[in-house]
CSV table of C-alpha atoms in Angstrom, one decimal:
chain,number,residue,atom,x,y,z
A,1,MET,CA,-14.0,-13.2,11.7
A,2,SER,CA,-15.5,-12.9,8.3
A,3,GLY,CA,-15.3,-10.8,5.2
A,4,GLY,CA,-15.3,-12.7,2.0
A,5,GLU,CA,-11.8,-13.3,0.7
A,6,HIS,CA,-10.3,-12.2,4.0
A,7,ALA,CA,-12.4,-14.7,6.1
A,8,LEU,CA,-10.4,-16.3,8.8
A,9,SER,CA,-11.4,-18.6,11.6
A,10,LEU,CA,-9.1,-18.6,14.6
A,11,ARG,CA,-8.9,-21.3,17.3
A,12,PRO,CA,-6.6,-21.7,20.3
A,13,ALA,CA,-3.9,-24.3,20.0
A,14,GLY,CA,-3.8,-27.0,22.6
A,15,PRO,CA,-1.2,-29.6,23.7
A,16,ASP,CA,-2.3,-32.0,20.9
A,17,ASP,CA,-1.5,-29.3,18.3
A,18,LEU,CA,2.1,-28.9,19.2
A,19,PRO,CA,3.6,-31.2,16.5
A,20,ALA,CA,1.7,-29.4,13.7
A,21,LEU,CA,2.6,-26.1,15.2
A,22,MET,CA,6.3,-27.0,15.4
A,23,GLU,CA,6.2,-28.0,11.7
A,24,MET,CA,4.7,-24.6,10.7
A,25,LEU,CA,7.1,-22.8,13.1
A,26,GLN,CA,10.1,-24.5,11.6
A,27,ARG,CA,9.1,-23.3,8.1
A,28,PHE,CA,8.7,-19.8,9.5
A,29,TYR,CA,12.0,-19.8,11.3
A,30,ALA,CA,13.9,-21.1,8.3
A,31,GLU,CA,12.3,-18.5,6.0
A,32,ASP,CA,12.9,-15.6,8.5
A,33,ARG,CA,16.4,-16.8,9.3
A,34,ILE,CA,15.6,-17.2,13.0
A,35,PRO,CA,17.9,-19.7,14.8
A,36,LEU,CA,15.7,-22.6,16.1
A,37,ASP,CA,16.5,-24.0,19.5
A,38,ALA,CA,13.7,-26.6,19.2
A,39,PRO,CA,13.8,-27.8,22.9
A,40,ARG,CA,13.6,-24.2,24.1
A,41,VAL,CA,10.8,-23.4,21.7
A,42,ARG,CA,8.8,-26.5,22.6
A,43,ARG,CA,9.2,-25.7,26.3
A,44,GLY,CA,7.9,-22.2,25.7
A,45,LEU,CA,5.0,-23.4,23.6
A,46,GLY,CA,4.1,-26.0,26.1
A,47,GLN,CA,4.0,-23.4,28.9
A,48,LEU,CA,1.9,-21.1,26.8
A,49,VAL,CA,-0.8,-23.6,25.8
A,50,ALA,CA,-1.0,-24.9,29.4
A,51,ASP,CA,-1.4,-21.5,31.0
A,52,ALA,CA,-3.8,-19.0,29.4
A,53,SER,CA,-2.6,-16.2,31.8
A,54,LEU,CA,0.6,-16.1,29.7
A,55,GLY,CA,-1.2,-15.5,26.4
A,56,VAL,CA,-2.4,-17.7,23.5
A,57,VAL,CA,-1.4,-19.5,20.4
A,58,LEU,CA,-4.1,-19.2,17.7
A,59,PHE,CA,-4.2,-21.2,14.5
A,60,ALA,CA,-5.7,-19.4,11.5
A,61,GLU,CA,-7.8,-21.2,9.0
A,62,ALA,CA,-9.2,-19.9,5.7
A,63,GLN,CA,-11.9,-21.9,3.9
A,64,GLY,CA,-11.2,-24.8,6.3
A,65,VAL,CA,-7.4,-24.9,5.6
A,66,ARG,CA,-4.8,-24.1,8.2
A,67,VAL,CA,-2.9,-21.1,6.8
A,68,GLY,CA,-1.0,-19.7,9.7
A,69,TYR,CA,-0.7,-18.9,13.4
A,70,LEU,CA,-0.3,-16.1,15.9
A,71,VAL,CA,1.5,-16.2,19.2
A,72,LEU,CA,0.4,-13.5,21.7
A,73,GLY,CA,1.9,-13.1,25.1
A,74,TRP,CA,1.3,-10.8,28.0
A,75,CYS,CA,4.1,-8.4,29.0
A,76,PHE,CA,4.4,-5.5,31.5
A,77,SER,CA,6.0,-2.1,31.0
A,78,ILE,CA,5.4,1.1,32.9
A,79,GLU,CA,6.1,3.0,29.7
A,80,GLN,CA,3.2,1.2,28.1
A,81,GLY,CA,0.9,1.8,31.0
A,82,GLY,CA,1.2,-1.7,32.5
A,83,ARG,CA,0.1,-4.9,30.9
A,84,HIS,CA,0.4,-5.0,27.1
A,85,VAL,CA,0.5,-7.7,24.5
A,86,LEU,CA,3.6,-8.8,22.5
A,87,LEU,CA,2.6,-10.2,19.1
A,88,ASP,CA,5.5,-12.7,19.4
A,89,GLU,CA,4.9,-14.5,16.1
A,90,LEU,CA,2.7,-14.1,13.1
A,91,TYR,CA,3.1,-16.6,10.3
A,92,LEU,CA,1.2,-17.2,7.1
A,93,GLU,CA,2.0,-20.0,4.7
A,94,PRO,CA,3.4,-18.7,1.4
A,95,SER,CA,0.3,-19.9,-0.5
A,96,ALA,CA,-1.9,-17.7,1.8
A,97,ARG,CA,0.0,-14.5,1.2
A,98,GLY,CA,-1.0,-11.6,-1.0
A,99,ARG,CA,-4.8,-12.0,-0.3
A,100,GLY,CA,-5.2,-9.6,2.7
A,101,LEU,CA,-5.0,-12.4,5.2
A,102,GLY,CA,-2.0,-10.8,6.9
A,103,GLY,CA,-3.9,-7.7,7.7
A,104,ALA,CA,-6.9,-9.8,8.8
A,105,LEU,CA,-4.6,-11.7,11.1
A,106,LEU,CA,-3.1,-8.5,12.6
A,107,ALA,CA,-6.6,-7.2,13.2
A,108,ALA,CA,-7.6,-10.4,14.9
A,109,ALA,CA,-4.5,-10.1,17.2
A,110,CYS,CA,-5.4,-6.5,18.1
A,111,ASP,CA,-9.0,-7.5,18.7
A,112,TRP,CA,-7.9,-10.4,21.0
A,113,ALA,CA,-5.6,-7.9,23.0
A,114,ARG,CA,-8.3,-5.2,23.2
A,115,ASP,CA,-11.0,-7.6,24.3
A,116,ARG,CA,-8.7,-8.6,27.2
A,117,GLY,CA,-8.0,-5.0,28.3
A,118,ALA,CA,-4.7,-4.3,26.6
A,119,GLU,CA,-4.1,-0.8,25.3
A,120,VAL,CA,-0.9,-1.6,23.4
A,121,VAL,CA,0.3,-4.3,21.1
A,122,ARG,CA,4.0,-4.5,20.3
A,123,LEU,CA,5.9,-6.6,17.8
A,124,GLU,CA,9.3,-7.2,16.4
A,125,VAL,CA,10.2,-7.4,12.8
A,126,ASN,CA,13.6,-8.5,11.3
A,127,ARG,CA,15.3,-5.8,9.3
A,128,HIS,CA,15.7,-8.2,6.4
A,129,ASN,CA,11.9,-8.5,6.1
A,130,PRO,CA,10.7,-5.2,4.6
A,131,ARG,CA,7.5,-6.8,3.3
A,132,ALA,CA,6.3,-7.7,6.8
A,133,LYS,CA,7.4,-4.3,8.1
A,134,ALA,CA,5.4,-2.5,5.4
A,135,LEU,CA,2.3,-4.6,6.3
A,136,TYR,CA,2.7,-3.6,10.0
A,137,LEU,CA,3.1,0.1,9.1
A,138,ARG,CA,0.0,0.0,6.8
A,139,CYS,CA,-2.0,-1.5,9.7
A,140,GLY,CA,-1.1,1.4,12.0
A,141,PHE,CA,2.0,0.1,13.9
A,142,ARG,CA,4.8,2.6,14.2
A,143,ASP,CA,8.5,2.2,14.1
A,144,ASP,CA,9.7,3.1,17.6
A,145,ASP,CA,13.3,3.5,16.3
A,146,ARG,CA,14.8,1.2,18.9
A,147,ASP,CA,16.9,-1.8,18.9
A,148,ILE,CA,16.0,-5.0,20.7
A,149,LEU,CA,18.9,-6.5,22.7
A,150,SER,CA,18.9,-9.9,24.4
A,151,LEU,CA,21.0,-11.8,26.8
A,152,ALA,CA,20.7,-15.5,27.3
A,153,LEU,CA,21.1,-16.2,31.0
A,154,PRO,CA,22.8,-19.3,32.4
A,155,GLN,CA,20.4,-21.4,34.4
A,156,ALA,CA,20.9,-21.3,38.2
A,157,ALA,CA,22.0,-24.6,39.7
A,158,ALA,CA,19.1,-26.4,41.4
């Protein structure tokens, strides 16, 4: 991806990148007030980088410096017409913000999804992050006016 000030290079993360990714992820979770269950997150990241059919983790670099990452995962919903992409995480380091890189990263996520046959990209945004929500709305995402509910399931005995 190019475009002067907005030039980003993206590359898939591999198993050797997990420590650096976890460091960046910890900063993101702390900033966005997301409780971090590190073993669970490491397990999920390990599965994702090992199995491309689940999605991808992409590191973003600008002018040779790692500035963020994307996590994109495949989902299925009949309402969405079948397979679609969840933009699970998008993080930019504070020093990289305010330069149009967030929009460029969103465009790259949508390009990745479209190139692989997805018709829909969905994402979540915390209510306490109006700056991120404003970016998503400017880039064409719409507020579905729904709440996300979750239930942690106890693991079945082996």
